[in-house]
Structures are given as C-alpha cells and as structure tokens.
Amino acid sequence: MSDGRAVLVVEGLHKTFTLHTQGGIQLPVLRGVDLTVYPGECVALTDPSGSGKSTLLRSVYANYRPQRGRILVAHDGARIDMVDAGPRELLAVRQRTIGYVSQFLRVIPRVPTLDVVVEPLRAFGVARDAALGRGRALLARLRIPERLWSLSPVTFSGGEQQRVNLARGFVADFPILLLDEPTASLDVASRAIVIELIRDALARRTAIVGAFHDAEVREAVATRTVSLHGAGVAA
Amino acid sequence: MNPYNFAFLDEQTKRMIRRAILKAVAIPGYQVPFGSREMPLSYGWGTGGVQVTASVIGPDDVLKVIDQGADDTTNAVSIRRFFERTTGVRTTTRTESATLIQTRHRIPETPLTEGQIVVFQVPIPEPLRWLEPRETETRKMHALEEYGVMHVRLYEDITRHGHVETAYDYPVLVNGRYIMRPSPIPKFDNPKLDESPALLLFGAGREKRIYAVPPFTTVRSLDFEDHPFTIERWDQTCALCGAADVFMDEIVVDDKGGRMFVCSDTDFCERRRGR
Amino acid sequence: MLRARGVTRYYGSRVGCRDIGLDLWPGEVLGVVGESGSGKTTLLGCLSGRLEPSAGTVEFTQRDGTIVDVLRMPEPALRKLARTDWGIVHQNPRDGLRLGVSAGANVGERLMALGARHYGQIRDAAFDWLGRVEIDRERIDDWPETFSSGMQQRLQIARTLVTEPRLVFMDEPTGGLDVSVQARLLDLLRRLVTDLGLSAVIVTHDLAVTRLLAHRLLVMRGGEVVESGLTDQVLDDPQHPYTQLLVSSVLQP
C-alpha cells in the first residue's frame, strides 16, 4: 500500500451486473471507485438507495465479483487483493480480518442464538467458555432476553433477528468491519446501543465502512463521509 | 475283476486333485478350486471328501470312515464299502490304527498322530457366503483380508442371544491369515484343529473347492476379547463307558421320553468299554 | 488434501466430464452442483477411485503426509483407504448399509474391520455414534429395514464416520427425503463437518444444500465446470449465464 497505515484500499473498482436471463442487459453500478480507510476511521457512504453502497460493501467482502480494480486488505501482515485472491485466502480474510453485518440474518434452523453469535470466535481460537461469556454479554447489551438465547432465531421478529446479527458481527475483534444498514428495523433504544458498539470498536482501532440510512446514527459515528456517485471519491 | 481304476478316479483326475491339495497345503486355509468329478453318490453326501480320499489313498493305507462320530451309520458304511471295492485297502474302526480317516461332522476323540490324514466332508466352504453372495466379491475379501464382517456375525449373535449361537462349523482363522469353515463339526472339536499333528484336508464336491490345514498349524476360533470362545459341556457322563469331557449324543430310549447320553465317537466308547 | 487435474471420462463418445481440476484443503467443503447429466456424479466417481477416468490425475495426501495417486493405487490400498480415511455417503442409504444386520453392527463394522475385538467397546462406540446422529439408542439392535429413510441416511452417516475419515464424498445426501427431514440432516452434517474438521465433496442439484454446507462451489454443465468460487459469491453474484439460470430457478417459499 502506498500508505503503510491504511488497512483497506479500493482502487479503480468497476462492477457491472449482466443479466443473462433477461436478454443480457447490463447494469453498471460501480464505475471506478477509489477509497482508502485507516484504523479507527468510520467511513459512511452517503449515496441514495440503489447507488451501489451494498455493492461496494459486498465486493470488499468478496461476496460480489468486480470486473476491474483492486481491493487491498491488510491481512496477517500481508496485503491481499480481494479481487483476485484464491478462495482459501478469501475465507481466511473473512475469518480473521473482515467482519460483515448485512441487512438481515440468514437463519439456519435449529441452531441456538448463542451459538450463532459466538461462531466467529472459533476462528480466533477463543476457548468455548470465554466465547460464550462474550456472546452472552453482547446479547444482554443488545437487550435480547435470556430466555431466547437457547432458541433458534427462526421465530424472532425482524428487529430481534437484526440484533442477533449485530451481536454476531461485533463479538469478535475484526480489524475491519463492514456495516450494511445496521440499524434498519431497530427502535431508538437499540440504535443507541449500536452507536455505542461502533464507538467501542473505533476505540479499538477498528476500521469501519458503512451504509447508514439513518442520519442520526450516521452523524453519531462517522468520522468521514464518502459518496460513490459518479466517478467515486476518495476523501 | 474290478472294472474301475484304483480308487475309482482315473489317474489324471487324481493328479489334478493332488495338485490342488498341494496348493491348499502350501496356503493353509485358502480355498483352491478344482474340477470336481461326477461321483456315484449325490451332491450333499460327501462327493468332495470321497474325491480327496480317492486321490490320496494308496494300497498300504488303512482307512476309517465315520459319520457323526459313528462307524456304523449308513453313509459311513457306504463310503467304506465303496473304497473296499475300488481299492482293496484294509479298513478299520480303530482311530489309532487308521492312516486315513474320512469324516463327516466330527473329529475322533482319540488324539491324532503324525502321519495320519483326516479328510472332512464340506457342504459350503465359503465362510463369507452368509453375507456376500457374489463369489467375485468373497474372493477379493479373502485376498485383501477384509474379514471385519465375520466379527459382525459374531457381534450379531451376542447381541441377539447373549453369546455366539454358532454351535458347529464355527469359523476359524488359520495360520493367522485365512478364515475358514472347518465343516459342520461341533465347535467342541475346534480346539483339536489347532496344532494338530495330522494333516487335515477339506473337500467340497458341489462347490468344487479343496482346502487344507498342514500339521502343526495354528487354528484359532474367532471370538471377542470379552466373549472368548468356549466349547460345549455336559453335566452327564457317557451312559455306556462313563467318559466325561467328550462330545455326546442324546438318544431317546423309549416312548415315555426316556433318554440317555452316549459318546458320539463309537470307536472311542468301545475302547473304553474294553471291546 | 485432494488435488485433481484434467479429470476426463468418456462414455463411448459421450462426455461424462471433461478436463476437471480442483483443489480441496483440510476442513473445506466443496459443493459440486449441476442438473442431471451435468457430469457431477461422474466426477465424484472419478475422484473416489470408483470410476476409471479416461484421463487425468487425482492425488490424495494421507495422514502421514505422503501423497498417493488415487487412480494408480493398487486396489487393496484403495479399498483400505475407502474404509479408513475416506467416507462415502450414498444418495440411497440402502447402498451404504448392510440391511441384514443390526444398526449397531452396521456402525461397528468398520471398527471390526480395523481389528477391534472387544464387544463391549464396539457396542459403546455404536451407542455413541447413534447418539451423535440422533438415532434413539434403543434402536441399536434393530435392522435398518425398520428405519425411516431419514434414519437410514443418518445411520449411513454414522457407519461412515465412525472411523473419523478425513475426506467424505457425498452424493445427493438429502435426495429423496422429506423437507423437514432434510433440514435435520443438513444440520447434522453441518455440525459434524465443523466438529470433526471434515473435508467433503458434496454433489447435489439442490442449491440450498450448498448454501448451508459448502465453502466453495463448482457449477457443472455438460461435463464441464462453467463457474467456481466461494459459495455465497456464486449464488449471490453468478457470472455465467447457466449459473444465473440455476439460481433464478430456485423457488423461494
């Protein structure tokens, strides 16, 4: 990286969707995005819906495959390009370097909430008891009643599921966190807790990139705002 | 004048069978295929045993034939007479006088000695047949020593009955390598196979297989560490000769359900009674 | 752990699979998806040494680190491998079970084949595994014929995993099962894969199965791999037209 301290560098990222099942129409979403993120920063993407915020976050996580560009991530002391890295490396990055909180929880039936939450800690080699302790603390903080911890989130409300999702996202200390509308479907009190969690993470020098629809949340946590609109801007 | 060749079979057939026997002796417990001939008795009545005997018998041999331990049952008598007619060799009922013993379903109580040959009549030679009907597959299993399934069978017995139910034709491991069926002898006789001074030959006529246990070969009955192999025991002693620790037949003596236990080995019993 | 290069198999002039290459690492689950006739089952057969490919190599790294050529191994060694370090889960559980012996014997057989000679210990191991696959322990002496198909499938899994193989080949493991039964089985597989650190190659036409179990995906069509990548990437951002068709065809209840 040109700057030794940046943990995430996006260079010239292009992403176009080609819908073969619909006659091959093309939807260009990202046109040459550049972005550099440092530890302790919270970069808020400010574009309107449908402009590619999710697409950028998913591309960084290698959930989407860009056509062109580089996504450089500091991982285990080396530099990995998420665009052309092999699957093993990508999985390793996801296990230990980049955490991703999507807009909804993908529920696996029969897995208790607590197990869902602590699962990321496995990759960090955290002992089971310690992991469960952290999971419980986080669930309590997010105001998920204890009687729900042993149940699968399958029957939870949207808000409850999202809070479980957040717990899972924040339980481990990822150096980089990607947050895609983390407070959608949450009430005011929960939003406040999320703000605290983000601030705690920033205090730990986590680098955060997020899409925050809610202006209040955005203003509370963002250290920088960026717009992807047009040719993309790096602040 | 006897219109048949010595011991009924032509010399080429005898050579073929002897070659099979040599191979069987060289690989203890391994089933050697052979070209089983039509014999003047039906399948299931000892054609394999008769062919083996016919191939090894010589003019100086002394032959004993038993069936279920007795010299005087129909089959034993028929087979003995067959060899008397086709070879003219001496026959006997005394175990220790015989050089060649053909048997169905028992090993004599009198200990065998070096130089003796025992020929067993075998109905089904393949120990894995209960599980695997394909010959191609069982041959592979033997070749690759894939014998886990034999212990599966024992496991099932213990599960269902608390002990291994198999009372005869109890599978054994020969020379630490091949698993073999010792023919339908009672498991009581299995220990006699181990380190026997005699040569043990097994012939299956219908299935066309010959196998062998050379003298002084280890033969171990299969079992589990916590369910070791045991043999049958009786509370009674023989009603005729008083012997204990022998295999006994139960004989019904009257219409009122009276029964008595006698040695199954008739020669052994007679000897003890001084006859 | 498993490396395949140029695996090709023809059935006469018809292509079963052509020039397939893949790498599988310890603890990884690879999904192979495609519709009937895509060549995925042929590929699985070639990888596990049960089918002879027309061309290609398949190498497997054993526990002690030595690499063996699966396709050129002597048959005894391959059969031994299939009983110890490998597991195979067939689509139809009856293909992977001994129907004529009890459930306990089914589970214990591999142990006995490897020399286990203590009845009590074998039975304990069988109890343990029946518990792990959520079959009532009371059923240990019952015959698999009396089990439902879901139970039979779980029994097959127990029978295969009892020797703790490092690599498991699965062919449509949830095929033919009721949806609720499938869910339970998938959950079991997911936990076992994680707890035992298994590597697996799972052939299936059901994308939901791959979403749940596989880290990576190969999409096959007409005997060739048309797309590959991380499971979520292939399913969420399919590039190839055929993959897009597959993904869009899945009914969302």
Coordinates of N, CA and C in Angstrom, one line a residue, chain C residues 3-165:
Chain C
R3 N -6.2 -33.3 -4.8 CA -5.9 -32.5 -6.0 C -6.3 -33.3 -7.2
A4 N -7.1 -32.7 -8.0 CA -7.5 -33.3 -9.3 C -7.0 -32.4 -10.5
R5 N -6.5 -33.0 -11.5 CA -6.1 -32.3 -12.7 C -6.6 -33.0 -13.9
G6 N -7.2 -32.3 -14.8 CA -7.6 -32.8 -16.1 C -8.4 -34.1 -16.1
V7 N -9.3 -34.2 -15.1 CA -10.1 -35.5 -15.0 C -11.1 -35.5 -16.1
T8 N -11.0 -36.5 -16.9 CA -11.9 -36.6 -18.0 C -12.4 -38.0 -18.1
R9 N -13.7 -38.2 -18.4 CA -14.2 -39.5 -18.5 C -15.3 -39.5 -19.6
Y10 N -15.0 -40.4 -20.6 CA -16.0 -40.5 -21.7 C -16.8 -41.8 -21.5
Y11 N -18.0 -41.8 -21.9 CA -18.8 -43.0 -22.0 C -19.0 -43.2 -23.5
G12 N -18.1 -44.0 -24.1 CA -18.1 -44.1 -25.5 C -17.7 -42.8 -26.1
S13 N -18.6 -42.2 -26.9 CA -18.3 -40.9 -27.5 C -18.9 -39.8 -26.7
R14 N -19.7 -40.2 -25.7 CA -20.4 -39.2 -24.9 C -19.5 -38.7 -23.8
V15 N -19.5 -37.4 -23.5 CA -18.7 -36.8 -22.5 C -19.3 -37.0 -21.1
G16 N -18.6 -37.6 -20.2 CA -19.1 -37.7 -18.8 C -18.7 -36.4 -18.1
C17 N -17.4 -36.2 -18.0 CA -16.8 -35.0 -17.6 C -15.6 -34.7 -18.3
R18 N -15.2 -33.5 -18.5 CA -14.0 -33.1 -19.3 C -13.1 -32.2 -18.6
D19 N -11.9 -32.6 -18.4 CA -10.8 -31.7 -18.0 C -11.1 -30.9 -16.7
I20 N -11.5 -31.7 -15.7 CA -11.9 -31.0 -14.4 C -10.7 -31.0 -13.5
G21 N -10.4 -29.8 -13.0 CA -9.4 -29.7 -12.0 C -9.9 -29.0 -10.7
L22 N -9.4 -29.5 -9.6 CA -9.8 -28.9 -8.3 C -8.8 -29.2 -7.2
D23 N -8.8 -28.3 -6.2 CA -8.0 -28.5 -5.0 C -8.9 -28.5 -3.8
L24 N -8.7 -29.4 -2.9 CA -9.5 -29.4 -1.7 C -8.6 -29.4 -0.5
W25 N -8.8 -28.5 0.4 CA -7.9 -28.4 1.6 C -8.6 -29.0 2.8
P26 N -7.8 -29.3 3.8 CA -8.4 -29.9 5.0 C -9.5 -29.0 5.6
G27 N -10.6 -29.5 6.0 CA -11.6 -28.7 6.6 C -12.5 -28.0 5.7
E28 N -12.3 -28.2 4.4 CA -13.1 -27.5 3.4 C -14.2 -28.4 2.9
V29 N -15.3 -27.7 2.6 CA -16.4 -28.5 1.9 C -16.6 -27.9 0.5
L30 N -16.5 -28.7 -0.5 CA -16.7 -28.3 -1.9 C -18.0 -28.8 -2.4
G31 N -18.8 -27.9 -2.9 CA -20.1 -28.4 -3.5 C -19.9 -28.5 -5.0
V32 N -20.5 -29.5 -5.5 CA -20.5 -29.6 -7.0 C -22.0 -29.7 -7.4
V33 N -22.4 -28.6 -8.1 CA -23.8 -28.5 -8.4 C -24.0 -28.6 -9.9
G34 N -25.1 -29.0 -10.3 CA -25.5 -29.1 -11.7 C -26.7 -30.0 -11.8
E35 N -27.3 -29.9 -13.0 CA -28.5 -30.7 -13.1 C -28.2 -32.1 -13.6
S36 N -29.2 -32.9 -13.8 CA -28.9 -34.3 -14.2 C -28.1 -34.3 -15.5
G37 N -27.1 -35.1 -15.6 CA -26.4 -35.1 -16.9 C -25.2 -34.1 -16.9
S38 N -25.1 -33.4 -15.8 CA -24.0 -32.4 -15.8 C -22.6 -33.0 -15.7
G39 N -22.6 -34.2 -15.2 CA -21.3 -34.9 -15.1 C -20.8 -34.9 -13.6
K40 N -21.6 -34.3 -12.7 CA -21.2 -34.2 -11.3 C -21.0 -35.6 -10.7
T41 N -21.9 -36.5 -11.0 CA -21.8 -37.8 -10.4 C -20.6 -38.6 -11.0
T42 N -20.4 -38.4 -12.2 CA -19.2 -39.0 -12.9 C -18.0 -38.5 -12.2
L43 N -17.9 -37.2 -12.0 CA -16.7 -36.6 -11.4 C -16.5 -37.2 -10.0
L44 N -17.6 -37.3 -9.2 CA -17.4 -37.9 -7.9 C -16.9 -39.3 -8.0
G45 N -17.4 -40.1 -8.9 CA -16.9 -41.4 -9.1 C -15.4 -41.4 -9.4
C46 N -15.0 -40.5 -10.3 CA -13.6 -40.5 -10.7 C -12.7 -40.1 -9.5
L47 N -13.2 -39.1 -8.7 CA -12.4 -38.6 -7.6 C -12.2 -39.7 -6.5
S48 N -13.2 -40.5 -6.3 CA -13.1 -41.5 -5.3 C -12.6 -42.8 -5.8
G49 N -12.1 -42.8 -7.0 CA -11.5 -44.1 -7.5 C -12.4 -45.2 -7.9
R50 N -13.7 -44.9 -7.8 CA -14.6 -45.9 -8.2 C -14.9 -46.0 -9.7
L51 N -14.7 -44.9 -10.4 CA -14.8 -44.9 -11.8 C -13.4 -44.7 -12.4
E52 N -13.1 -45.3 -13.5 CA -11.7 -45.0 -14.1 C -11.9 -44.0 -15.1
P53 N -11.2 -42.8 -14.9 CA -11.3 -41.8 -15.9 C -10.5 -42.1 -17.2
S54 N -10.9 -41.4 -18.2 CA -10.2 -41.6 -19.5 C -8.8 -40.9 -19.4
A55 N -8.8 -39.9 -18.6 CA -7.5 -39.1 -18.5 C -7.6 -38.3 -17.2
G56 N -6.4 -37.9 -16.8 CA -6.3 -37.0 -15.6 C -5.7 -37.7 -14.4
T57 N -5.4 -36.9 -13.4 CA -4.8 -37.4 -12.1 C -5.6 -37.0 -10.9
V58 N -5.6 -37.8 -9.9 CA -6.2 -37.5 -8.7 C -5.2 -37.8 -7.6
E59 N -4.8 -36.9 -6.8 CA -3.9 -37.2 -5.7 C -4.5 -36.9 -4.4
F60 N -4.1 -37.7 -3.4 CA -4.7 -37.6 -2.1 C -3.5 -37.6 -1.1
T61 N -3.5 -36.6 -0.1 CA -2.5 -36.6 0.9 C -2.9 -37.3 2.1
Q62 N -2.2 -38.4 2.5 CA -2.6 -39.2 3.6 C -2.2 -38.6 4.9
R63 N -2.7 -39.2 6.0 CA -2.4 -38.7 7.3 C -1.0 -38.4 7.6
D64 N -0.1 -39.3 7.1 CA 1.3 -39.1 7.4 C 2.0 -38.2 6.4
G65 N 1.2 -37.6 5.6 CA 1.8 -36.6 4.7 C 2.2 -37.1 3.3
T66 N 2.2 -38.4 3.1 CA 2.6 -38.9 1.8 C 1.4 -38.7 0.8
I67 N 1.8 -38.4 -0.4 CA 0.8 -38.2 -1.4 C 0.6 -39.5 -2.3
V68 N -0.6 -39.9 -2.5 CA -0.8 -41.1 -3.3 C -1.6 -40.7 -4.5
D69 N -1.3 -41.5 -5.6 CA -2.0 -41.3 -6.8 C -3.2 -42.2 -6.8
V70 N -4.4 -41.7 -6.6 CA -5.6 -42.4 -6.4 C -5.9 -43.4 -7.5
L71 N -5.6 -42.9 -8.7 CA -6.0 -43.7 -9.9 C -5.1 -44.8 -10.2
R72 N -3.9 -44.7 -9.7 CA -2.9 -45.7 -10.0 C -2.5 -46.6 -8.8
M73 N -3.3 -46.3 -7.7 CA -3.0 -47.1 -6.5 C -3.4 -48.6 -6.7
P74 N -2.8 -49.5 -6.1 CA -3.2 -50.9 -6.2 C -4.6 -51.0 -5.5
E75 N -5.4 -51.9 -6.0 CA -6.8 -52.0 -5.5 C -6.9 -52.2 -4.0
P76 N -6.0 -53.1 -3.4 CA -6.1 -53.3 -2.0 C -5.9 -52.0 -1.2
A77 N -4.9 -51.2 -1.6 CA -4.7 -50.0 -0.9 C -5.9 -49.0 -1.0
L78 N -6.4 -49.0 -2.2 CA -7.6 -48.1 -2.4 C -8.8 -48.5 -1.6
R79 N -9.0 -49.8 -1.5 CA -10.1 -50.3 -0.7 C -9.9 -50.0 0.8
K80 N -8.7 -50.1 1.2 CA -8.4 -49.8 2.6 C -8.6 -48.3 2.9
L81 N -8.2 -47.5 1.9 CA -8.4 -46.1 2.1 C -9.8 -45.8 2.2
A82 N -10.6 -46.4 1.4 CA -12.1 -46.2 1.4 C -12.7 -46.5 2.7
R83 N -12.1 -47.5 3.4 CA -12.6 -47.9 4.7 C -12.1 -47.1 5.9
T84 N -11.1 -46.4 5.7 CA -10.5 -45.7 6.8 C -10.5 -44.2 6.7
D85 N -9.7 -43.7 5.8 CA -9.5 -42.2 5.7 C -10.6 -41.6 4.9
W86 N -11.3 -42.4 4.1 CA -12.4 -41.8 3.3 C -13.8 -42.3 3.8
G87 N -14.8 -41.5 3.5 CA -16.1 -41.9 3.7 C -16.9 -41.7 2.5
I88 N -17.9 -42.5 2.3 CA -18.8 -42.2 1.1 C -20.2 -42.3 1.6
V89 N -21.0 -41.3 1.4 CA -22.4 -41.2 1.7 C -23.2 -41.3 0.4
H90 N -23.9 -42.4 0.2 CA -24.6 -42.6 -1.0 C -26.0 -41.9 -0.9
Q91 N -26.5 -41.6 -2.1 CA -27.8 -40.9 -2.1 C -28.9 -41.8 -1.5
N92 N -28.8 -43.1 -1.9 CA -29.8 -44.0 -1.3 C -29.1 -44.7 -0.2
P93 N -29.5 -44.5 1.0 CA -28.8 -45.1 2.2 C -28.7 -46.6 2.1
R94 N -29.6 -47.2 1.4 CA -29.5 -48.7 1.3 C -28.3 -49.2 0.6
D95 N -27.7 -48.3 -0.2 CA -26.5 -48.6 -0.9 C -25.3 -48.6 0.0
G96 N -25.4 -47.9 1.1 CA -24.3 -47.7 2.0 C -24.5 -48.5 3.3
L97 N -25.5 -49.3 3.4 CA -25.7 -50.0 4.7 C -25.7 -51.5 4.4
R98 N -25.6 -52.3 5.5 CA -25.9 -53.7 5.4 C -27.2 -53.9 6.0
L99 N -28.2 -54.3 5.1 CA -29.5 -54.3 5.6 C -29.8 -55.5 6.5
G100 N -29.0 -56.5 6.4 CA -29.3 -57.8 7.1 C -28.7 -57.9 8.5
V101 N -28.1 -56.8 8.9 CA -27.5 -56.8 10.3 C -28.0 -55.6 11.0
S102 N -27.9 -55.6 12.3 CA -28.5 -54.6 13.2 C -27.8 -53.2 12.9
A103 N -28.4 -52.2 13.4 CA -27.8 -50.9 13.3 C -26.5 -50.8 14.0
G104 N -26.4 -51.4 15.2 CA -25.2 -51.4 15.9 C -24.1 -52.1 15.2
A105 N -24.4 -53.2 14.5 CA -23.4 -53.9 13.8 C -23.0 -53.1 12.6
N106 N -23.9 -52.4 12.0 CA -23.6 -51.5 10.9 C -22.5 -50.5 11.3
V107 N -22.8 -49.9 12.4 CA -21.9 -48.8 12.9 C -20.5 -49.4 13.3
G108 N -20.6 -50.6 13.9 CA -19.3 -51.2 14.4 C -18.5 -51.9 13.4
E109 N -19.1 -52.1 12.2 CA -18.4 -53.0 11.2 C -17.0 -52.4 10.8
R110 N -16.9 -51.1 10.6 CA -15.6 -50.6 10.2 C -14.6 -50.8 11.3
L111 N -15.0 -50.6 12.5 CA -14.1 -50.8 13.6 C -13.6 -52.3 13.7
M112 N -14.6 -53.2 13.5 CA -14.2 -54.6 13.5 C -13.2 -54.9 12.3
A113 N -13.5 -54.3 11.2 CA -12.6 -54.5 10.0 C -11.2 -54.0 10.3
L114 N -11.1 -53.0 11.2 CA -9.8 -52.5 11.5 C -9.2 -53.2 12.7
G115 N -9.8 -54.3 13.2 CA -9.2 -55.1 14.3 C -9.8 -54.9 15.6
A116 N -10.9 -54.2 15.8 CA -11.5 -54.0 17.1 C -12.0 -55.4 17.5
R117 N -11.7 -55.8 18.7 CA -12.1 -57.2 19.2 C -12.7 -57.2 20.5
H118 N -13.2 -56.1 21.0 CA -13.8 -56.0 22.3 C -15.3 -55.7 22.1
Y119 N -16.1 -56.6 22.3 CA -17.6 -56.5 22.1 C -18.1 -55.2 22.8
G120 N -17.8 -55.1 24.1 CA -18.3 -54.0 24.9 C -17.9 -52.7 24.3
Q121 N -16.7 -52.6 23.9 CA -16.2 -51.3 23.4 C -16.8 -50.9 22.1
I122 N -17.0 -52.0 21.2 CA -17.6 -51.7 19.9 C -19.0 -51.3 20.1
R123 N -19.7 -51.9 21.1 CA -21.1 -51.5 21.3 C -21.2 -50.1 21.9
D124 N -20.2 -49.8 22.7 CA -20.2 -48.4 23.3 C -20.0 -47.4 22.2
A125 N -19.1 -47.7 21.3 CA -18.8 -46.8 20.1 C -20.1 -46.6 19.3
A126 N -20.8 -47.7 19.1 CA -22.1 -47.7 18.3 C -23.1 -46.8 19.0
F127 N -23.2 -47.0 20.3 CA -24.2 -46.1 21.1 C -23.8 -44.7 20.9
D128 N -22.5 -44.4 21.1 CA -22.1 -43.0 21.0 C -22.5 -42.4 19.6
W129 N -22.2 -43.1 18.6 CA -22.5 -42.6 17.3 C -24.0 -42.5 16.9
L130 N -24.7 -43.4 17.4 CA -26.2 -43.3 17.2 C -26.7 -42.1 17.9
G131 N -26.1 -41.8 19.0 CA -26.5 -40.5 19.7 C -26.1 -39.3 18.9
R132 N -24.9 -39.4 18.3 CA -24.5 -38.2 17.6 C -25.3 -37.9 16.3
V133 N -25.8 -39.0 15.7 CA -26.7 -38.8 14.6 C -28.2 -38.8 15.0
E134 N -28.4 -38.7 16.2 CA -29.8 -38.5 16.7 C -30.7 -39.7 16.4
I135 N -30.1 -40.9 16.5 CA -31.0 -42.0 16.4 C -31.2 -42.6 17.8
D136 N -32.4 -42.9 18.2 CA -32.7 -43.4 19.5 C -31.8 -44.6 19.8
R137 N -31.1 -44.5 20.9 CA -30.2 -45.6 21.3 C -30.9 -47.0 21.4
E138 N -32.2 -46.9 21.7 CA -32.9 -48.2 21.9 C -32.9 -48.9 20.6
R139 N -32.7 -48.3 19.5 CA -32.8 -48.9 18.2 C -31.5 -49.6 17.8
I140 N -30.6 -49.7 18.6 CA -29.3 -50.2 18.2 C -29.3 -51.6 17.7
D141 N -30.3 -52.4 18.2 CA -30.3 -53.8 17.7 C -31.4 -54.0 16.6
D142 N -32.0 -53.0 16.2 CA -33.0 -53.1 15.1 C -32.3 -53.1 13.8
W143 N -33.0 -53.7 12.9 CA -32.5 -53.8 11.5 C -32.8 -52.5 10.8
P144 N -31.9 -52.1 9.9 CA -32.1 -50.8 9.2 C -33.4 -50.8 8.3
E145 N -33.9 -52.0 8.0 CA -35.1 -52.1 7.2 C -36.3 -51.4 8.0
T146 N -36.2 -51.4 9.3 CA -37.3 -50.9 10.1 C -37.2 -49.4 10.3
F147 N -36.1 -48.8 9.8 CA -35.9 -47.4 10.0 C -36.6 -46.6 8.8
S148 N -36.9 -45.3 9.1 CA -37.4 -44.5 8.1 C -36.2 -44.1 7.2
S149 N -36.5 -43.5 6.0 CA -35.4 -43.2 5.1 C -34.4 -42.2 5.7
G150 N -35.0 -41.2 6.5 CA -34.2 -40.2 7.1 C -33.2 -40.9 8.1
M151 N -33.8 -41.8 8.9 CA -33.0 -42.5 9.9 C -31.9 -43.4 9.2
Q152 N -32.3 -44.0 8.1 CA -31.3 -44.8 7.4 C -30.2 -44.0 6.9
Q153 N -30.5 -42.8 6.4 CA -29.5 -41.9 6.0 C -28.6 -41.5 7.1
R154 N -29.1 -41.2 8.3 CA -28.3 -40.9 9.4 C -27.5 -42.1 9.9
L155 N -28.0 -43.2 9.7 CA -27.3 -44.4 10.1 C -26.1 -44.6 9.2
Q156 N -26.3 -44.3 7.9 CA -25.3 -44.5 6.9 C -24.1 -43.5 7.3
I157 N -24.5 -42.3 7.7 CA -23.5 -41.3 8.1 C -22.7 -41.8 9.3
A158 N -23.4 -42.4 10.2 CA -22.7 -42.9 11.4 C -21.8 -44.0 11.0
R159 N -22.2 -44.9 10.2 CA -21.4 -46.0 9.8 C -20.1 -45.5 9.1
T160 N -20.3 -44.5 8.3 CA -19.1 -44.0 7.6 C -18.2 -43.2 8.4
L161 N -18.7 -42.4 9.4 CA -17.9 -41.5 10.1 C -17.2 -42.1 11.4
V162 N -17.6 -43.4 11.7 CA -17.1 -44.0 12.9 C -15.6 -44.1 12.9
T163 N -15.0 -44.2 11.8 CA -13.5 -44.3 11.8 C -12.9 -42.9 11.6
E164 N -13.7 -41.9 11.7 CA -13.2 -40.5 11.6 C -12.4 -40.3 10.3
P165 N -13.0 -40.5 9.2 CA -12.3 -40.2 7.9 C -12.0 -38.7 7.8

